[in-house]
Amino acid sequence: MKLISQLTLATSCALVFATVGAKSVSAAIINYAFTVDSPLTKGEGFFSFDDSTFSNDNTSVALVESLSFQFDNDSNIYTEKDDIEYPDYPIVFPTTFLTGTESVGLQYVFVDKANASITYTIDGDEFAIASADDIQSSRNTVSYRQVPEPTILGGTFMACGVGLLMKRKLTSDKKVKA
């Protein structure tokens, strides 16, 4: 009986990690959350891109596949289609920020939906607001964090769940023998 439970645990773990590994290799969609936290305004967004589409030139870029951004206290939601050069933009590019953190940067330029004379620019860690009268820019105000793939999270939870069940079973088997 002990051999069967150990084989079940080993097989479950192997299947979970094989599935996670296979999906990660074939599914090259990478998800990022980003935050604008500047003295000018604040907001949060999310974008995804296929990392296999990075160009092979000196400045490697990939086209954003989906994007959603919203300023705090504003009901307007901006998407990739709001970029002024859509469908060629927005893009992402690999970068190393001044903090030494390797990440990607977003290049996204869009017009305010409530006031068409205002243009917003996100370029790496820089956020800018431009109007007919003024341009205000602030550096180190856009931060990024990669959002884990749901497959990886699901596989982790599944492996932990199987491990806990097996531990409970082994503990109950020991109590029965005692």
JSON list of C-alpha atoms in Angstrom, two decimals:
[
{"chain": "A", "resi": 1, "resn": "MET", "atom": "CA", "xyz": [0.00, 0.00, 0.00]},
{"chain": "A", "resi": 2, "resn": "LYS", "atom": "CA", "xyz": [2.87, 2.34, 0.84]},
{"chain": "A", "resi": 3, "resn": "LEU", "atom": "CA", "xyz": [4.42, 1.71, -2.58]},
{"chain": "A", "resi": 4, "resn": "ILE", "atom": "CA", "xyz": [1.16, 2.58, -4.35]},
{"chain": "A", "resi": 5, "resn": "SER", "atom": "CA", "xyz": [0.80, 5.90, -2.52]},
{"chain": "A", "resi": 6, "resn": "GLN", "atom": "CA", "xyz": [4.42, 6.83, -3.28]},
{"chain": "A", "resi": 7, "resn": "LEU", "atom": "CA", "xyz": [3.97, 5.91, -6.95]},
{"chain": "A", "resi": 8, "resn": "THR", "atom": "CA", "xyz": [0.77, 7.99, -7.09]},
{"chain": "A", "resi": 9, "resn": "LEU", "atom": "CA", "xyz": [2.58, 11.01, -5.64]},
{"chain": "A", "resi": 10, "resn": "ALA", "atom": "CA", "xyz": [5.56, 10.62, -7.96]},
{"chain": "A", "resi": 11, "resn": "THR", "atom": "CA", "xyz": [3.34, 10.18, -11.04]},
{"chain": "A", "resi": 12, "resn": "SER", "atom": "CA", "xyz": [1.17, 13.17, -10.12]},
{"chain": "A", "resi": 13, "resn": "CYS", "atom": "CA", "xyz": [4.19, 15.40, -9.63]},
{"chain": "A", "resi": 14, "resn": "ALA", "atom": "CA", "xyz": [5.79, 14.23, -12.87]},
{"chain": "A", "resi": 15, "resn": "LEU", "atom": "CA", "xyz": [2.59, 14.87, -14.85]},
{"chain": "A", "resi": 16, "resn": "VAL", "atom": "CA", "xyz": [2.08, 18.31, -13.32]},
{"chain": "A", "resi": 17, "resn": "PHE", "atom": "CA", "xyz": [5.62, 19.45, -14.00]},
{"chain": "A", "resi": 18, "resn": "ALA", "atom": "CA", "xyz": [5.67, 17.92, -17.49]},
{"chain": "A", "resi": 19, "resn": "THR", "atom": "CA", "xyz": [2.42, 19.70, -18.36]},
{"chain": "A", "resi": 20, "resn": "VAL", "atom": "CA", "xyz": [3.64, 23.00, -16.92]},
{"chain": "A", "resi": 21, "resn": "GLY", "atom": "CA", "xyz": [6.95, 22.72, -18.77]},
{"chain": "A", "resi": 22, "resn": "ALA", "atom": "CA", "xyz": [5.31, 21.81, -22.07]},
{"chain": "A", "resi": 23, "resn": "LYS", "atom": "CA", "xyz": [2.79, 24.64, -21.89]},
{"chain": "A", "resi": 24, "resn": "SER", "atom": "CA", "xyz": [5.42, 27.20, -20.91]},
{"chain": "A", "resi": 25, "resn": "VAL", "atom": "CA", "xyz": [7.54, 26.32, -23.93]},
{"chain": "A", "resi": 26, "resn": "SER", "atom": "CA", "xyz": [4.69, 26.34, -26.43]},
{"chain": "A", "resi": 27, "resn": "ALA", "atom": "CA", "xyz": [2.70, 29.21, -24.92]},
{"chain": "A", "resi": 28, "resn": "ALA", "atom": "CA", "xyz": [5.01, 32.18, -25.27]},
{"chain": "A", "resi": 29, "resn": "ILE", "atom": "CA", "xyz": [2.41, 34.73, -24.13]},
{"chain": "A", "resi": 30, "resn": "ILE", "atom": "CA", "xyz": [3.93, 36.80, -21.34]},
{"chain": "A", "resi": 31, "resn": "ASN", "atom": "CA", "xyz": [1.73, 38.91, -19.04]},
{"chain": "A", "resi": 32, "resn": "TYR", "atom": "CA", "xyz": [2.81, 42.04, -17.20]},
{"chain": "A", "resi": 33, "resn": "ALA", "atom": "CA", "xyz": [1.06, 44.40, -14.83]},
{"chain": "A", "resi": 34, "resn": "PHE", "atom": "CA", "xyz": [2.30, 47.97, -14.71]},
{"chain": "A", "resi": 35, "resn": "THR", "atom": "CA", "xyz": [1.73, 50.96, -12.49]},
{"chain": "A", "resi": 36, "resn": "VAL", "atom": "CA", "xyz": [2.08, 54.66, -13.19]},
{"chain": "A", "resi": 37, "resn": "ASP", "atom": "CA", "xyz": [2.88, 56.45, -9.95]},
{"chain": "A", "resi": 38, "resn": "SER", "atom": "CA", "xyz": [3.99, 59.94, -10.84]},
{"chain": "A", "resi": 39, "resn": "PRO", "atom": "CA", "xyz": [3.40, 63.33, -9.26]},
{"chain": "A", "resi": 40, "resn": "LEU", "atom": "CA", "xyz": [1.23, 64.06, -12.30]},
{"chain": "A", "resi": 41, "resn": "THR", "atom": "CA", "xyz": [-1.25, 61.19, -12.01]},
{"chain": "A", "resi": 42, "resn": "LYS", "atom": "CA", "xyz": [-1.57, 57.54, -11.05]},
{"chain": "A", "resi": 43, "resn": "GLY", "atom": "CA", "xyz": [-2.98, 54.47, -12.76]},
{"chain": "A", "resi": 44, "resn": "GLU", "atom": "CA", "xyz": [-2.70, 50.73, -13.29]},
{"chain": "A", "resi": 45, "resn": "GLY", "atom": "CA", "xyz": [-2.66, 48.52, -16.32]},
{"chain": "A", "resi": 46, "resn": "PHE", "atom": "CA", "xyz": [-1.97, 45.12, -17.79]},
{"chain": "A", "resi": 47, "resn": "PHE", "atom": "CA", "xyz": [-0.47, 43.99, -21.09]},
{"chain": "A", "resi": 48, "resn": "SER", "atom": "CA", "xyz": [0.57, 40.78, -22.80]},
{"chain": "A", "resi": 49, "resn": "PHE", "atom": "CA", "xyz": [2.84, 39.92, -25.69]},
{"chain": "A", "resi": 50, "resn": "ASP", "atom": "CA", "xyz": [4.33, 36.90, -27.41]},
{"chain": "A", "resi": 51, "resn": "ASP", "atom": "CA", "xyz": [8.02, 36.81, -26.52]},
{"chain": "A", "resi": 52, "resn": "SER", "atom": "CA", "xyz": [8.81, 34.67, -29.56]},
{"chain": "A", "resi": 53, "resn": "THR", "atom": "CA", "xyz": [8.00, 37.70, -31.75]},
{"chain": "A", "resi": 54, "resn": "PHE", "atom": "CA", "xyz": [10.86, 39.87, -30.45]},
{"chain": "A", "resi": 55, "resn": "SER", "atom": "CA", "xyz": [12.69, 41.27, -33.47]},
{"chain": "A", "resi": 56, "resn": "ASN", "atom": "CA", "xyz": [16.29, 40.20, -33.99]},
{"chain": "A", "resi": 57, "resn": "ASP", "atom": "CA", "xyz": [17.76, 43.63, -34.69]},
{"chain": "A", "resi": 58, "resn": "ASN", "atom": "CA", "xyz": [19.82, 45.87, -32.37]},
{"chain": "A", "resi": 59, "resn": "THR", "atom": "CA", "xyz": [16.71, 47.21, -30.69]},
{"chain": "A", "resi": 60, "resn": "SER", "atom": "CA", "xyz": [14.64, 44.13, -29.99]},
{"chain": "A", "resi": 61, "resn": "VAL", "atom": "CA", "xyz": [10.89, 44.87, -29.77]},
{"chain": "A", "resi": 62, "resn": "ALA", "atom": "CA", "xyz": [7.65, 42.91, -29.75]},
{"chain": "A", "resi": 63, "resn": "LEU", "atom": "CA", "xyz": [4.13, 44.08, -30.51]},
{"chain": "A", "resi": 64, "resn": "VAL", "atom": "CA", "xyz": [1.71, 44.20, -27.58]},
{"chain": "A", "resi": 65, "resn": "GLU", "atom": "CA", "xyz": [-1.18, 41.81, -28.18]},
{"chain": "A", "resi": 66, "resn": "SER", "atom": "CA", "xyz": [-3.53, 43.17, -25.53]},
{"chain": "A", "resi": 67, "resn": "LEU", "atom": "CA", "xyz": [-3.39, 46.12, -23.17]},
{"chain": "A", "resi": 68, "resn": "SER", "atom": "CA", "xyz": [-5.71, 47.69, -20.65]},
{"chain": "A", "resi": 69, "resn": "PHE", "atom": "CA", "xyz": [-4.94, 50.83, -18.63]},
{"chain": "A", "resi": 70, "resn": "GLN", "atom": "CA", "xyz": [-6.99, 53.03, -16.32]},
{"chain": "A", "resi": 71, "resn": "PHE", "atom": "CA", "xyz": [-6.10, 56.17, -14.39]},
{"chain": "A", "resi": 72, "resn": "ASP", "atom": "CA", "xyz": [-7.17, 56.31, -10.75]},
{"chain": "A", "resi": 73, "resn": "ASN", "atom": "CA", "xyz": [-10.55, 58.01, -10.34]},
{"chain": "A", "resi": 74, "resn": "ASP", "atom": "CA", "xyz": [-11.25, 57.89, -14.09]},
{"chain": "A", "resi": 75, "resn": "SER", "atom": "CA", "xyz": [-13.87, 55.64, -15.68]},
{"chain": "A", "resi": 76, "resn": "ASN", "atom": "CA", "xyz": [-12.11, 55.60, -19.08]},
{"chain": "A", "resi": 77, "resn": "ILE", "atom": "CA", "xyz": [-10.23, 52.43, -19.96]},
{"chain": "A", "resi": 78, "resn": "TYR", "atom": "CA", "xyz": [-7.48, 52.67, -22.56]},
{"chain": "A", "resi": 79, "resn": "THR", "atom": "CA", "xyz": [-6.53, 49.68, -24.71]},
{"chain": "A", "resi": 80, "resn": "GLU", "atom": "CA", "xyz": [-3.86, 48.84, -27.29]},
{"chain": "A", "resi": 81, "resn": "LYS", "atom": "CA", "xyz": [-6.21, 50.22, -29.97]},
{"chain": "A", "resi": 82, "resn": "ASP", "atom": "CA", "xyz": [-5.98, 53.69, -28.38]},
{"chain": "A", "resi": 83, "resn": "ASP", "atom": "CA", "xyz": [-2.27, 53.98, -29.28]},
{"chain": "A", "resi": 84, "resn": "ILE", "atom": "CA", "xyz": [-1.92, 56.78, -31.82]},
{"chain": "A", "resi": 85, "resn": "GLU", "atom": "CA", "xyz": [0.12, 54.49, -34.12]},
{"chain": "A", "resi": 86, "resn": "TYR", "atom": "CA", "xyz": [-2.03, 51.37, -33.76]},
{"chain": "A", "resi": 87, "resn": "PRO", "atom": "CA", "xyz": [-1.67, 48.63, -35.19]},
{"chain": "A", "resi": 88, "resn": "ASP", "atom": "CA", "xyz": [2.15, 49.10, -35.28]},
{"chain": "A", "resi": 89, "resn": "TYR", "atom": "CA", "xyz": [2.22, 50.13, -31.60]},
{"chain": "A", "resi": 90, "resn": "PRO", "atom": "CA", "xyz": [2.23, 49.76, -28.60]},
{"chain": "A", "resi": 91, "resn": "ILE", "atom": "CA", "xyz": [5.43, 47.76, -28.29]},
{"chain": "A", "resi": 92, "resn": "VAL", "atom": "CA", "xyz": [7.55, 46.25, -25.53]},
{"chain": "A", "resi": 93, "resn": "PHE", "atom": "CA", "xyz": [11.31, 46.10, -25.36]},
{"chain": "A", "resi": 94, "resn": "PRO", "atom": "CA", "xyz": [13.76, 44.38, -23.00]},
{"chain": "A", "resi": 95, "resn": "THR", "atom": "CA", "xyz": [15.54, 46.80, -20.70]},
{"chain": "A", "resi": 96, "resn": "THR", "atom": "CA", "xyz": [17.59, 47.09, -17.54]},
{"chain": "A", "resi": 97, "resn": "PHE", "atom": "CA", "xyz": [16.40, 49.90, -15.31]},
{"chain": "A", "resi": 98, "resn": "LEU", "atom": "CA", "xyz": [18.74, 52.09, -13.25]},
{"chain": "A", "resi": 99, "resn": "THR", "atom": "CA", "xyz": [18.00, 49.87, -10.25]},
{"chain": "A", "resi": 100, "resn": "GLY", "atom": "CA", "xyz": [19.66, 47.00, -12.14]},
{"chain": "A", "resi": 101, "resn": "THR", "atom": "CA", "xyz": [16.36, 45.18, -12.55]},
{"chain": "A", "resi": 102, "resn": "GLU", "atom": "CA", "xyz": [15.92, 43.43, -15.90]},
{"chain": "A", "resi": 103, "resn": "SER", "atom": "CA", "xyz": [12.42, 43.76, -17.24]},
{"chain": "A", "resi": 104, "resn": "VAL", "atom": "CA", "xyz": [10.54, 44.97, -20.25]},
{"chain": "A", "resi": 105, "resn": "GLY", "atom": "CA", "xyz": [9.52, 48.51, -20.98]},
{"chain": "A", "resi": 106, "resn": "LEU", "atom": "CA", "xyz": [6.33, 49.60, -22.67]},
{"chain": "A", "resi": 107, "resn": "GLN", "atom": "CA", "xyz": [6.11, 52.22, -25.41]},
{"chain": "A", "resi": 108, "resn": "TYR", "atom": "CA", "xyz": [2.53, 53.47, -25.54]},
{"chain": "A", "resi": 109, "resn": "VAL", "atom": "CA", "xyz": [1.21, 56.88, -26.67]},
{"chain": "A", "resi": 110, "resn": "PHE", "atom": "CA", "xyz": [-2.49, 57.65, -26.34]},
{"chain": "A", "resi": 111, "resn": "VAL", "atom": "CA", "xyz": [-4.88, 60.59, -26.34]},
{"chain": "A", "resi": 112, "resn": "ASP", "atom": "CA", "xyz": [-7.08, 61.49, -23.37]},
{"chain": "A", "resi": 113, "resn": "LYS", "atom": "CA", "xyz": [-10.64, 60.32, -24.11]},
{"chain": "A", "resi": 114, "resn": "ALA", "atom": "CA", "xyz": [-12.18, 63.28, -22.29]},
{"chain": "A", "resi": 115, "resn": "ASN", "atom": "CA", "xyz": [-9.84, 65.98, -23.65]},
{"chain": "A", "resi": 116, "resn": "ALA", "atom": "CA", "xyz": [-8.30, 65.31, -27.07]},
{"chain": "A", "resi": 117, "resn": "SER", "atom": "CA", "xyz": [-5.73, 68.10, -26.60]},
{"chain": "A", "resi": 118, "resn": "ILE", "atom": "CA", "xyz": [-3.91, 65.97, -23.98]},
{"chain": "A", "resi": 119, "resn": "THR", "atom": "CA", "xyz": [-1.56, 63.14, -24.96]},
{"chain": "A", "resi": 120, "resn": "TYR", "atom": "CA", "xyz": [-0.04, 60.60, -22.57]},
{"chain": "A", "resi": 121, "resn": "THR", "atom": "CA", "xyz": [3.21, 58.76, -23.18]},
{"chain": "A", "resi": 122, "resn": "ILE", "atom": "CA", "xyz": [4.58, 55.72, -21.39]},
{"chain": "A", "resi": 123, "resn": "ASP", "atom": "CA", "xyz": [8.13, 55.00, -22.49]},
{"chain": "A", "resi": 124, "resn": "GLY", "atom": "CA", "xyz": [9.92, 52.46, -20.32]},
{"chain": "A", "resi": 125, "resn": "ASP", "atom": "CA", "xyz": [9.99, 53.90, -16.81]},
{"chain": "A", "resi": 126, "resn": "GLU", "atom": "CA", "xyz": [9.05, 57.41, -17.97]},
{"chain": "A", "resi": 127, "resn": "PHE", "atom": "CA", "xyz": [5.55, 58.89, -18.00]},
{"chain": "A", "resi": 128, "resn": "ALA", "atom": "CA", "xyz": [4.70, 62.16, -19.75]},
{"chain": "A", "resi": 129, "resn": "ILE", "atom": "CA", "xyz": [1.66, 64.34, -20.30]},
{"chain": "A", "resi": 130, "resn": "ALA", "atom": "CA", "xyz": [1.66, 66.71, -23.26]},
{"chain": "A", "resi": 131, "resn": "SER", "atom": "CA", "xyz": [-0.85, 69.42, -24.06]},
{"chain": "A", "resi": 132, "resn": "ALA", "atom": "CA", "xyz": [-0.78, 72.35, -26.47]},
{"chain": "A", "resi": 133, "resn": "ASP", "atom": "CA", "xyz": [0.68, 74.55, -23.72]},
{"chain": "A", "resi": 134, "resn": "ASP", "atom": "CA", "xyz": [2.95, 72.26, -21.73]},
{"chain": "A", "resi": 135, "resn": "ILE", "atom": "CA", "xyz": [4.87, 68.97, -21.51]},
{"chain": "A", "resi": 136, "resn": "GLN", "atom": "CA", "xyz": [5.34, 67.41, -18.08]},
{"chain": "A", "resi": 137, "resn": "SER", "atom": "CA", "xyz": [7.48, 64.34, -17.69]},
{"chain": "A", "resi": 138, "resn": "SER", "atom": "CA", "xyz": [8.67, 62.24, -14.78]},
{"chain": "A", "resi": 139, "resn": "ARG", "atom": "CA", "xyz": [11.22, 59.40, -14.76]},
{"chain": "A", "resi": 140, "resn": "ASN", "atom": "CA", "xyz": [11.21, 56.23, -12.64]},
{"chain": "A", "resi": 141, "resn": "THR", "atom": "CA", "xyz": [7.44, 56.45, -12.29]},
{"chain": "A", "resi": 142, "resn": "VAL", "atom": "CA", "xyz": [6.36, 53.41, -14.31]},
{"chain": "A", "resi": 143, "resn": "SER", "atom": "CA", "xyz": [6.98, 50.03, -12.69]},
{"chain": "A", "resi": 144, "resn": "TYR", "atom": "CA", "xyz": [6.42, 46.56, -14.12]},
{"chain": "A", "resi": 145, "resn": "ARG", "atom": "CA", "xyz": [5.92, 43.12, -12.66]},
{"chain": "A", "resi": 146, "resn": "GLN", "atom": "CA", "xyz": [5.45, 39.86, -14.52]},
{"chain": "A", "resi": 147, "resn": "VAL", "atom": "CA", "xyz": [2.18, 38.07, -13.82]},
{"chain": "A", "resi": 148, "resn": "PRO", "atom": "CA", "xyz": [2.61, 34.28, -13.57]},
{"chain": "A", "resi": 149, "resn": "GLU", "atom": "CA", "xyz": [0.92, 32.08, -16.14]},
{"chain": "A", "resi": 150, "resn": "PRO", "atom": "CA", "xyz": [-2.27, 30.48, -14.83]},
{"chain": "A", "resi": 151, "resn": "THR", "atom": "CA", "xyz": [-0.86, 27.07, -15.82]},
{"chain": "A", "resi": 152, "resn": "ILE", "atom": "CA", "xyz": [2.11, 27.50, -13.51]},
{"chain": "A", "resi": 153, "resn": "LEU", "atom": "CA", "xyz": [-0.09, 28.60, -10.62]},
{"chain": "A", "resi": 154, "resn": "GLY", "atom": "CA", "xyz": [-2.53, 25.75, -11.23]},
{"chain": "A", "resi": 155, "resn": "GLY", "atom": "CA", "xyz": [0.28, 23.21, -11.41]},
{"chain": "A", "resi": 156, "resn": "THR", "atom": "CA", "xyz": [1.80, 24.50, -8.19]},
{"chain": "A", "resi": 157, "resn": "PHE", "atom": "CA", "xyz": [-1.52, 24.33, -6.35]},
{"chain": "A", "resi": 158, "resn": "MET", "atom": "CA", "xyz": [-2.21, 20.88, -7.74]},
{"chain": "A", "resi": 159, "resn": "ALA", "atom": "CA", "xyz": [1.20, 19.53, -6.68]},
{"chain": "A", "resi": 160, "resn": "CYS", "atom": "CA", "xyz": [0.80, 21.03, -3.19]},
{"chain": "A", "resi": 161, "resn": "GLY", "atom": "CA", "xyz": [-2.71, 19.57, -2.90]},
{"chain": "A", "resi": 162, "resn": "VAL", "atom": "CA", "xyz": [-1.56, 16.10, -3.91]},
{"chain": "A", "resi": 163, "resn": "GLY", "atom": "CA", "xyz": [1.34, 16.36, -1.46]},
{"chain": "A", "resi": 164, "resn": "LEU", "atom": "CA", "xyz": [-0.96, 17.36, 1.40]},
{"chain": "A", "resi": 165, "resn": "LEU", "atom": "CA", "xyz": [-3.39, 14.53, 0.62]},
{"chain": "A", "resi": 166, "resn": "MET", "atom": "CA", "xyz": [-0.58, 12.02, 0.55]},
{"chain": "A", "resi": 167, "resn": "LYS", "atom": "CA", "xyz": [0.80, 13.34, 3.84]},
{"chain": "A", "resi": 168, "resn": "ARG", "atom": "CA", "xyz": [-2.64, 13.00, 5.44]},
{"chain": "A", "resi": 169, "resn": "LYS", "atom": "CA", "xyz": [-2.99, 9.48, 4.09]},
{"chain": "A", "resi": 170, "resn": "LEU", "atom": "CA", "xyz": [0.44, 8.47, 5.39]},
{"chain": "A", "resi": 171, "resn": "THR", "atom": "CA", "xyz": [-0.33, 10.00, 8.78]},
{"chain": "A", "resi": 172, "resn": "SER", "atom": "CA", "xyz": [-3.66, 8.18, 9.00]},
{"chain": "A", "resi": 173, "resn": "ASP", "atom": "CA", "xyz": [-1.98, 4.90, 7.93]},
{"chain": "A", "resi": 174, "resn": "LYS", "atom": "CA", "xyz": [0.55, 5.29, 10.76]},
{"chain": "A", "resi": 175, "resn": "LYS", "atom": "CA", "xyz": [-2.26, 5.92, 13.28]},
{"chain": "A", "resi": 176, "resn": "VAL", "atom": "CA", "xyz": [-4.10, 2.79, 12.14]},
{"chain": "A", "resi": 177, "resn": "LYS", "atom": "CA", "xyz": [-0.94, 0.66, 12.54]},
{"chain": "A", "resi": 178, "resn": "ALA", "atom": "CA", "xyz": [-0.29, 2.06, 16.03]}
]
